């Protein structure tokens, strides 16, 4: 469909787009601390209602709501999810911004403010595209869902919650930072490995544990955990040598021993140690498969140790929130370049930017993985650039926002006007 008039409207009304970005930035929604998005989500709901979207909303946490706007369509046409998160990266007290982070300002071709790149710019441009299409009476035969979720910055799976509430479509467009490439992603999962002794010993008994003839079969859980850490380095190196995925440098799949906790105080031999891992894996893997691989490896290593084989480590994987339970899951997402929606998106980008973009993989993680986990075809495609995301004086190009809005408008129209085979 020729959207020349739509593109002209988006360009001529770009001040409205910038005003929308500024309004979203003005809602202070950093995570952590989180629990601060309700007013922003009220704004999104109020924006969508006049565009003929029915609104569903629920609280994932207190004062952190999820909003889904639904425009019912003909089931014989392709349906679409447009997805993004309202939370933004936290601010550190020592950050020196040129301007106030939550009062977005325009400087030349840039708009500066916390979240403009990650990812309120993407949210605003998608909302703006929908408004222009509505104002110009463009018919969208297929169902459209607009999802404004929370918690992405701290592993709180707002997008997973939308899936659990039954929201699905033939394709999901995640408008998170991708530098205008069409991206999949690897996955991330955190986990805890725990070693625990069934007995506790005074520090004065250490000699009997470690020297010849001591006769006390006991061990420091911290020292045994060090042995497992060294073993995990061997597994990590094996992954780097034997696992590859196009677009990722070899060894991107890492096992990071991020935090270690253990012991009571200096008068005791440590009877417990806990290791917090962060595991990165490739798009063709699942968090279930990689955690099983780690568990199997660590268990075999422990069974070869005279003390650990009677005190095998235990594992806890994932979590619902880095704030609430110190854990998170970001499933991986593979993009099928041959999927008709991906081809449609490539063409929409070409029409708006007059240059081709590419299908690639993100070095970061987004909520897009939850669509992959639910077997909903999806791609990450957003105007933000990771070099500016989370940065001091976070910024995004105004020209890019306008052209991205034109691209998204074209994609929405073309995809929802596509008949199912």
GROMACS .gro file of C-alpha atoms in nm:
model
  421
    1UNK     CA    1   0.000   0.000   0.000
    2UNK     CA    2   0.126   0.349  -0.089
    3UNK     CA    3   0.167   0.546   0.233
    4UNK     CA    4   0.304   0.866   0.083
    5UNK     CA    5   0.045   1.077   0.264
    6UNK     CA    6   0.111   0.895   0.593
    7UNK     CA    7   0.484   0.957   0.560
    8UNK     CA    8   0.420   1.324   0.489
    9UNK     CA    9   0.199   1.349   0.795
   10UNK     CA   10   0.461   1.184   1.017
   11UNK     CA   11   0.725   1.426   0.891
   12UNK     CA   12   0.512   1.739   0.912
   13UNK     CA   13   0.387   1.650   1.260
   14UNK     CA   14   0.724   1.554   1.405
   15UNK     CA   15   0.682   1.812   1.680
   16UNK     CA   16   0.396   1.597   1.810
   17UNK     CA   17   0.627   1.296   1.807
   18UNK     CA   18   0.895   1.483   2.002
   19UNK     CA   19   0.635   1.605   2.248
   20UNK     CA   20   0.524   1.246   2.299
   21UNK     CA   21   0.883   1.136   2.366
   22UNK     CA   22   0.923   1.420   2.616
   23UNK     CA   23   0.605   1.324   2.797
   24UNK     CA   24   0.715   0.962   2.833
   25UNK     CA   25   1.061   1.066   2.955
   26UNK     CA   26   0.903   1.296   3.214
   27UNK     CA   27   0.758   0.993   3.391
   28UNK     CA   28   1.042   0.892   3.621
   29UNK     CA   29   1.050   0.514   3.581
   30UNK     CA   30   1.404   0.395   3.662
   31UNK     CA   31   1.450   0.033   3.768
   32UNK     CA   32   1.580  -0.007   4.026
   33UNK     CA   33   1.409   0.115   4.237
   34UNK     CA   34   1.107   0.036   4.012
   35UNK     CA   35   0.749   0.039   4.147
   36UNK     CA   36   0.696   0.370   3.967
   37UNK     CA   37   0.528   0.311   3.628
   38UNK     CA   38   0.155   0.336   3.702
   39UNK     CA   39   0.117   0.700   3.597
   40UNK     CA   40   0.312   0.636   3.277
   41UNK     CA   41   0.097   0.334   3.198
   42UNK     CA   42  -0.217   0.541   3.262
   43UNK     CA   43  -0.087   0.778   2.996
   44UNK     CA   44  -0.037   0.494   2.746
   45UNK     CA   45  -0.385   0.356   2.813
   46UNK     CA   46  -0.539   0.702   2.767
   47UNK     CA   47  -0.343   0.747   2.444
   48UNK     CA   48  -0.464   0.418   2.296
   49UNK     CA   49  -0.835   0.443   2.383
   50UNK     CA   50  -0.917   0.717   2.126
   51UNK     CA   51  -0.739   0.503   1.865
   52UNK     CA   52  -1.010   0.235   1.913
   53UNK     CA   53  -0.801   0.005   2.132
   54UNK     CA   54  -0.968  -0.189   2.412
   55UNK     CA   55  -0.754  -0.168   2.726
   56UNK     CA   56  -0.655  -0.449   2.957
   57UNK     CA   57  -0.424  -0.383   3.250
   58UNK     CA   58  -0.298  -0.551   3.561
   59UNK     CA   59  -0.035  -0.494   3.830
   60UNK     CA   60   0.270  -0.716   3.804
   61UNK     CA   61   0.398  -0.548   4.122
   62UNK     CA   62   0.260  -0.269   4.335
   63UNK     CA   63   0.253   0.052   4.128
   64UNK     CA   64   0.405  -0.132   3.830
   65UNK     CA   65   0.131  -0.206   3.578
   66UNK     CA   66   0.117  -0.379   3.243
   67UNK     CA   67  -0.104  -0.228   2.973
   68UNK     CA   68  -0.225  -0.415   2.666
   69UNK     CA   69  -0.427  -0.232   2.403
   70UNK     CA   70  -0.619  -0.460   2.166
   71UNK     CA   71  -0.775  -0.370   1.833
   72UNK     CA   72  -0.984  -0.664   1.717
   73UNK     CA   73  -0.928  -0.781   1.361
   74UNK     CA   74  -1.036  -1.032   1.100
   75UNK     CA   75  -0.879  -1.370   1.191
   76UNK     CA   76  -0.815  -1.440   0.823
   77UNK     CA   77  -0.551  -1.163   0.822
   78UNK     CA   78  -0.212  -1.162   0.994
   79UNK     CA   79  -0.210  -1.033   1.351
   80UNK     CA   80   0.060  -0.826   1.520
   81UNK     CA   81   0.201  -0.753   1.865
   82UNK     CA   82   0.393  -0.428   1.916
   83UNK     CA   83   0.589  -0.456   2.238
   84UNK     CA   84   0.807  -0.235   2.454
   85UNK     CA   85   0.897  -0.167   2.818
   86UNK     CA   86   0.825   0.147   3.016
   87UNK     CA   87   1.104   0.110   3.275
   88UNK     CA   88   1.441   0.272   3.210
   89UNK     CA   89   1.793   0.221   3.340
   90UNK     CA   90   1.876   0.342   3.689
   91UNK     CA   91   2.068   0.662   3.753
   92UNK     CA   92   2.379   0.668   3.971
   93UNK     CA   93   2.420   0.965   4.209
   94UNK     CA   94   2.758   1.056   4.059
   95UNK     CA   95   2.635   1.079   3.698
   96UNK     CA   96   2.695   1.424   3.550
   97UNK     CA   97   2.423   1.503   3.300
   98UNK     CA   98   2.429   1.819   3.091
   99UNK     CA   99   2.054   1.849   3.140
  100UNK     CA  100   1.806   1.705   3.387
  101UNK     CA  101   1.764   1.336   3.291
  102UNK     CA  102   1.384   1.337   3.307
  103UNK     CA  103   1.335   1.666   3.125
  104UNK     CA  104   1.415   1.573   2.765
  105UNK     CA  105   1.568   1.849   2.556
  106UNK     CA  106   1.634   1.892   2.185
  107UNK     CA  107   1.987   1.978   2.072
  108UNK     CA  108   2.034   2.003   1.696
  109UNK     CA  109   1.914   1.665   1.561
  110UNK     CA  110   1.927   1.492   1.900
  111UNK     CA  111   1.678   1.454   2.181
  112UNK     CA  112   1.846   1.391   2.517
  113UNK     CA  113   1.691   1.229   2.823
  114UNK     CA  114   1.690   0.909   3.025
  115UNK     CA  115   1.525   0.634   2.824
  116UNK     CA  116   1.511   0.800   2.482
  117UNK     CA  117   1.728   0.523   2.337
  118UNK     CA  118   1.626   0.242   2.572
  119UNK     CA  119   1.345   0.253   2.497
  120UNK     CA  120   1.088   0.529   2.527
  121UNK     CA  121   1.187   0.652   2.183
  122UNK     CA  122   1.078   0.319   2.038
  123UNK     CA  123   0.754   0.320   2.237
  124UNK     CA  124   0.672   0.676   2.137
  125UNK     CA  125   0.735   0.627   1.767
  126UNK     CA  126   0.518   0.314   1.753
  127UNK     CA  127   0.237   0.493   1.938
  128UNK     CA  128   0.275   0.791   1.705
  129UNK     CA  129   0.259   0.569   1.396
  130UNK     CA  130  -0.066   0.416   1.523
  131UNK     CA  131  -0.212   0.762   1.584
  132UNK     CA  132  -0.125   0.886   1.236
  133UNK     CA  133  -0.277   0.573   1.079
  134UNK     CA  134  -0.592   0.625   1.284
  135UNK     CA  135  -0.615   0.996   1.201
  136UNK     CA  136  -0.585   0.915   0.830
  137UNK     CA  137  -0.851   0.641   0.854
  138UNK     CA  138  -0.617   0.365   0.739
  139UNK     CA  139  -0.788   0.028   0.779
  140UNK     CA  140  -0.593  -0.245   0.959
  141UNK     CA  141  -0.775  -0.571   0.890
  142UNK     CA  142  -0.558  -0.790   1.115
  143UNK     CA  143  -0.565  -0.778   1.495
  144UNK     CA  144  -0.317  -0.537   1.656
  145UNK     CA  145  -0.197  -0.561   2.016
  146UNK     CA  146   0.009  -0.286   2.175
  147UNK     CA  147   0.193  -0.402   2.488
  148UNK     CA  148   0.355  -0.158   2.727
  149UNK     CA  149   0.524  -0.374   2.989
  150UNK     CA  150   0.746  -0.319   3.290
  151UNK     CA  151   1.048  -0.474   3.456
  152UNK     CA  152   1.276  -0.548   3.162
  153UNK     CA  153   1.569  -0.363   3.317
  154UNK     CA  154   1.568  -0.586   3.626
  155UNK     CA  155   1.455  -0.919   3.486
  156UNK     CA  156   1.087  -0.880   3.578
  157UNK     CA  157   0.918  -1.058   3.293
  158UNK     CA  158   0.630  -0.830   3.206
  159UNK     CA  159   0.620  -0.970   2.855
  160UNK     CA  160   0.601  -1.323   2.990
  161UNK     CA  161   0.301  -1.210   3.192
  162UNK     CA  162   0.121  -1.091   2.877
  163UNK     CA  163   0.171  -1.435   2.725
  164UNK     CA  164   0.041  -1.598   3.041
  165UNK     CA  165  -0.266  -1.375   3.013
  166UNK     CA  166  -0.333  -1.528   2.673
  167UNK     CA  167  -0.207  -1.256   2.439
  168UNK     CA  168  -0.058  -1.392   2.118
  169UNK     CA  169  -0.028  -1.303   1.751
  170UNK     CA  170   0.122  -1.420   1.425
  171UNK     CA  171   0.424  -1.195   1.478
  172UNK     CA  172   0.568  -0.977   1.755
  173UNK     CA  173   0.767  -0.659   1.692
  174UNK     CA  174   0.983  -0.562   1.990
  175UNK     CA  175   1.074  -0.195   1.956
  176UNK     CA  176   1.377  -0.214   2.186
  177UNK     CA  177   1.723  -0.083   2.095
  178UNK     CA  178   1.862  -0.256   1.786
  179UNK     CA  179   2.031   0.030   1.597
  180UNK     CA  180   1.766  -0.025   1.326
  181UNK     CA  181   1.879  -0.380   1.255
  182UNK     CA  182   1.633  -0.670   1.272
  183UNK     CA  183   1.768  -0.879   1.553
  184UNK     CA  184   1.746  -1.199   1.747
  185UNK     CA  185   1.938  -1.249   2.066
  186UNK     CA  186   2.119  -1.494   2.285
  187UNK     CA  187   1.982  -1.571   2.628
  188UNK     CA  188   2.082  -1.510   2.988
  189UNK     CA  189   1.998  -1.692   3.307
  190UNK     CA  190   2.126  -1.640   3.658
  191UNK     CA  191   2.154  -1.915   3.914
  192UNK     CA  192   2.281  -2.012   4.258
  193UNK     CA  193   2.506  -2.308   4.332
  194UNK     CA  194   2.509  -2.399   4.701
  195UNK     CA  195   2.750  -2.620   4.896
  196UNK     CA  196   2.643  -2.698   5.251
  197UNK     CA  197   2.805  -2.909   5.524
  198UNK     CA  198   2.584  -3.120   5.748
  199UNK     CA  199   2.802  -3.021   6.045
  200UNK     CA  200   2.959  -2.701   6.172
  201UNK     CA  201   3.311  -2.685   6.313
  202UNK     CA  202   3.517  -2.444   6.520
  203UNK     CA  203   3.806  -2.277   6.344
  204UNK     CA  204   4.040  -2.449   6.591
  205UNK     CA  205   3.967  -2.786   6.427
  206UNK     CA  206   4.098  -2.686   6.086
  207UNK     CA  207   4.434  -2.864   6.147
  208UNK     CA  208   4.251  -3.196   6.191
  209UNK     CA  209   4.075  -3.145   5.859
  210UNK     CA  210   4.371  -3.064   5.637
  211UNK     CA  211   4.686  -3.229   5.778
  212UNK     CA  212   4.806  -3.589   5.774
  213UNK     CA  213   4.662  -3.798   6.054
  214UNK     CA  214   4.406  -3.537   6.155
  215UNK     CA  215   4.128  -3.791   6.116
  216UNK     CA  216   3.841  -3.546   6.069
  217UNK     CA  217   3.668  -3.577   5.734
  218UNK     CA  218   3.539  -3.223   5.693
  219UNK     CA  219   3.599  -2.930   5.463
  220UNK     CA  220   3.551  -2.561   5.412
  221UNK     CA  221   3.255  -2.501   5.181
  222UNK     CA  222   3.430  -2.189   5.049
  223UNK     CA  223   3.740  -2.385   4.947
  224UNK     CA  224   3.528  -2.652   4.782
  225UNK     CA  225   3.338  -2.383   4.594
  226UNK     CA  226   3.672  -2.254   4.461
  227UNK     CA  227   3.727  -2.600   4.315
  228UNK     CA  228   3.391  -2.581   4.137
  229UNK     CA  229   3.470  -2.234   4.003
  230UNK     CA  230   3.790  -2.365   3.845
  231UNK     CA  231   3.592  -2.655   3.697
  232UNK     CA  232   3.334  -2.416   3.552
  233UNK     CA  233   3.615  -2.230   3.379
  234UNK     CA  234   3.701  -2.555   3.200
  235UNK     CA  235   3.339  -2.596   3.088
  236UNK     CA  236   3.331  -2.235   2.973
  237UNK     CA  237   3.645  -2.292   2.763
  238UNK     CA  238   3.492  -2.606   2.615
  239UNK     CA  239   3.184  -2.408   2.514
  240UNK     CA  240   3.405  -2.142   2.354
  241UNK     CA  241   3.584  -2.403   2.144
  242UNK     CA  242   3.293  -2.628   2.050
  243UNK     CA  243   2.988  -2.402   2.028
  244UNK     CA  244   2.946  -2.131   1.767
  245UNK     CA  245   2.661  -1.918   1.633
  246UNK     CA  246   2.671  -1.686   1.330
  247UNK     CA  247   2.707  -1.323   1.431
  248UNK     CA  248   2.856  -1.390   1.773
  249UNK     CA  249   3.230  -1.385   1.844
  250UNK     CA  250   3.346  -1.726   1.966
  251UNK     CA  251   3.326  -1.748   2.342
  252UNK     CA  252   3.029  -1.514   2.382
  253UNK     CA  253   2.860  -1.798   2.571
  254UNK     CA  254   3.008  -1.736   2.914
  255UNK     CA  255   2.970  -1.865   3.270
  256UNK     CA  256   3.040  -1.574   3.501
  257UNK     CA  257   3.096  -1.640   3.875
  258UNK     CA  258   2.949  -1.305   3.968
  259UNK     CA  259   2.905  -1.322   4.348
  260UNK     CA  260   3.019  -1.561   4.619
  261UNK     CA  261   2.871  -1.571   4.969
  262UNK     CA  262   2.959  -1.801   5.257
  263UNK     CA  263   3.081  -1.863   5.606
  264UNK     CA  264   2.956  -1.739   5.940
  265UNK     CA  265   3.251  -1.551   6.089
  266UNK     CA  266   3.625  -1.593   6.145
  267UNK     CA  267   3.579  -1.835   6.436
  268UNK     CA  268   3.413  -2.102   6.218
  269UNK     CA  269   3.511  -2.323   5.930
  270UNK     CA  270   3.274  -2.218   5.651
  271UNK     CA  271   2.981  -2.462   5.653
  272UNK     CA  272   2.804  -2.308   5.353
  273UNK     CA  273   2.899  -2.127   5.034
  274UNK     CA  274   2.675  -1.989   4.760
  275UNK     CA  275   2.788  -1.893   4.413
  276UNK     CA  276   2.579  -1.661   4.195
  277UNK     CA  277   2.632  -1.737   3.827
  278UNK     CA  278   2.536  -1.543   3.516
  279UNK     CA  279   2.520  -1.766   3.209
  280UNK     CA  280   2.504  -1.639   2.850
  281UNK     CA  281   2.394  -1.881   2.580
  282UNK     CA  282   2.328  -1.881   2.208
  283UNK     CA  283   1.998  -1.826   2.022
  284UNK     CA  284   1.973  -2.195   1.927
  285UNK     CA  285   1.991  -2.302   2.292
  286UNK     CA  286   1.741  -2.292   2.577
  287UNK     CA  287   1.795  -2.193   2.936
  288UNK     CA  288   1.673  -2.539   3.033
  289UNK     CA  289   1.939  -2.713   2.824
  290UNK     CA  290   2.233  -2.499   2.939
  291UNK     CA  291   2.143  -2.521   3.308
  292UNK     CA  292   2.111  -2.898   3.278
  293UNK     CA  293   2.454  -2.907   3.115
  294UNK     CA  294   2.605  -2.708   3.400
  295UNK     CA  295   2.435  -2.917   3.667
  296UNK     CA  296   2.553  -3.240   3.508
  297UNK     CA  297   2.911  -3.114   3.478
  298UNK     CA  298   2.931  -2.979   3.835
  299UNK     CA  299   2.772  -3.294   3.979
  300UNK     CA  300   3.022  -3.520   3.801
  301UNK     CA  301   3.307  -3.300   3.922
  302UNK     CA  302   3.174  -3.317   4.277
  303UNK     CA  303   3.135  -3.693   4.269
  304UNK     CA  304   3.510  -3.721   4.208
  305UNK     CA  305   3.587  -3.531   4.527
  306UNK     CA  306   3.607  -3.737   4.853
  307UNK     CA  307   3.406  -3.482   5.054
  308UNK     CA  308   3.181  -3.325   4.791
  309UNK     CA  309   3.044  -3.660   4.678
  310UNK     CA  310   2.871  -3.680   5.018
  311UNK     CA  311   2.773  -3.312   5.009
  312UNK     CA  312   2.664  -3.263   4.650
  313UNK     CA  313   2.588  -2.903   4.548
  314UNK     CA  314   2.232  -2.790   4.490
  315UNK     CA  315   2.109  -2.552   4.220
  316UNK     CA  316   1.849  -2.277   4.194
  317UNK     CA  317   1.801  -2.123   3.851
  318UNK     CA  318   1.635  -1.806   3.730
  319UNK     CA  319   1.394  -1.596   3.927
  320UNK     CA  320   1.120  -1.344   3.875
  321UNK     CA  321   1.314  -1.030   3.961
  322UNK     CA  322   1.664  -0.909   4.038
  323UNK     CA  323   1.498  -0.687   4.298
  324UNK     CA  324   1.262  -0.938   4.460
  325UNK     CA  325   1.450  -1.268   4.450
  326UNK     CA  326   1.790  -1.192   4.295
  327UNK     CA  327   1.734  -1.387   3.978
  328UNK     CA  328   1.632  -1.347   3.615
  329UNK     CA  329   1.574  -1.529   3.289
  330UNK     CA  330   1.597  -1.388   2.939
  331UNK     CA  331   1.528  -1.665   2.688
  332UNK     CA  332   1.702  -1.660   2.352
  333UNK     CA  333   1.535  -1.555   2.026
  334UNK     CA  334   1.616  -1.680   1.678
  335UNK     CA  335   1.491  -1.474   1.384
  336UNK     CA  336   1.381  -1.663   1.075
  337UNK     CA  337   1.494  -1.450   0.780
  338UNK     CA  338   1.249  -1.635   0.555
  339UNK     CA  339   0.947  -1.556   0.770
  340UNK     CA  340   0.705  -1.338   0.569
  341UNK     CA  341   0.685  -1.080   0.851
  342UNK     CA  342   1.062  -1.039   0.850
  343UNK     CA  343   1.059  -0.988   0.473
  344UNK     CA  344   0.778  -0.735   0.515
  345UNK     CA  345   0.979  -0.553   0.783
  346UNK     CA  346   1.289  -0.545   0.564
  347UNK     CA  347   1.086  -0.388   0.284
  348UNK     CA  348   0.927  -0.135   0.520
  349UNK     CA  349   1.269  -0.027   0.643
  350UNK     CA  350   1.395   0.010   0.286
  351UNK     CA  351   1.095   0.224   0.193
  352UNK     CA  352   1.148   0.459   0.490
  353UNK     CA  353   1.527   0.484   0.502
  354UNK     CA  354   1.610   0.420   0.133
  355UNK     CA  355   1.880   0.180   0.247
  356UNK     CA  356   1.871  -0.186   0.338
  357UNK     CA  357   1.908  -0.304   0.695
  358UNK     CA  358   2.025  -0.649   0.798
  359UNK     CA  359   1.913  -0.938   1.011
  360UNK     CA  360   2.161  -0.984   1.295
  361UNK     CA  361   2.191  -1.081   1.661
  362UNK     CA  362   2.193  -0.850   1.960
  363UNK     CA  363   2.481  -0.856   2.205
  364UNK     CA  364   2.230  -0.762   2.473
  365UNK     CA  365   1.904  -0.923   2.586
  366UNK     CA  366   1.545  -0.802   2.573
  367UNK     CA  367   1.196  -0.928   2.643
  368UNK     CA  368   1.192  -1.056   2.284
  369UNK     CA  369   1.315  -1.390   2.410
  370UNK     CA  370   0.983  -1.457   2.583
  371UNK     CA  371   0.813  -1.460   2.243
  372UNK     CA  372   1.067  -1.712   2.120
  373UNK     CA  373   1.009  -1.919   2.433
  374UNK     CA  374   0.635  -1.916   2.359
  375UNK     CA  375   0.693  -2.006   1.990
  376UNK     CA  376   0.560  -1.671   1.870
  377UNK     CA  377   0.767  -1.550   1.571
  378UNK     CA  378   0.933  -1.223   1.667
  379UNK     CA  379   1.212  -0.978   1.601
  380UNK     CA  380   1.375  -0.688   1.780
  381UNK     CA  381   1.369  -0.373   1.566
  382UNK     CA  382   1.407  -0.037   1.731
  383UNK     CA  383   1.559   0.308   1.677
  384UNK     CA  384   1.777   0.303   1.988
  385UNK     CA  385   2.151   0.240   1.981
  386UNK     CA  386   2.318   0.038   2.258
  387UNK     CA  387   2.607   0.286   2.262
  388UNK     CA  388   2.363   0.545   2.397
  389UNK     CA  389   2.140   0.317   2.606
  390UNK     CA  390   2.203   0.350   2.982
  391UNK     CA  391   2.455   0.626   2.909
  392UNK     CA  392   2.497   0.970   3.064
  393UNK     CA  393   2.324   1.221   2.832
  394UNK     CA  394   2.137   0.934   2.667
  395UNK     CA  395   2.029   1.053   2.323
  396UNK     CA  396   1.869   0.956   1.994
  397UNK     CA  397   1.852   1.113   1.650
  398UNK     CA  398   1.528   1.298   1.570
  399UNK     CA  399   1.566   1.215   1.201
  400UNK     CA  400   1.595   0.851   1.295
  401UNK     CA  401   1.281   0.867   1.510
  402UNK     CA  402   1.081   1.016   1.224
  403UNK     CA  403   1.201   0.764   0.966
  404UNK     CA  404   1.155   0.476   1.211
  405UNK     CA  405   0.796   0.586   1.269
  406UNK     CA  406   0.743   0.582   0.892
  407UNK     CA  407   0.896   0.236   0.871
  408UNK     CA  408   0.680   0.099   1.155
  409UNK     CA  409   0.366   0.253   1.004
  410UNK     CA  410   0.442   0.084   0.671
  411UNK     CA  411   0.506  -0.248   0.842
  412UNK     CA  412   0.186  -0.233   1.049
  413UNK     CA  413  -0.022  -0.164   0.740
  414UNK     CA  414   0.146  -0.418   0.514
  415UNK     CA  415   0.150  -0.700   0.768
  416UNK     CA  416  -0.206  -0.659   0.895
  417UNK     CA  417  -0.331  -0.637   0.535
  418UNK     CA  418  -0.167  -0.972   0.455
  419UNK     CA  419  -0.408  -1.262   0.413
  420UNK     CA  420  -0.323  -1.586   0.590
  421UNK     CA  421  -0.250  -1.875   0.359
   0.00000   0.00000   0.00000
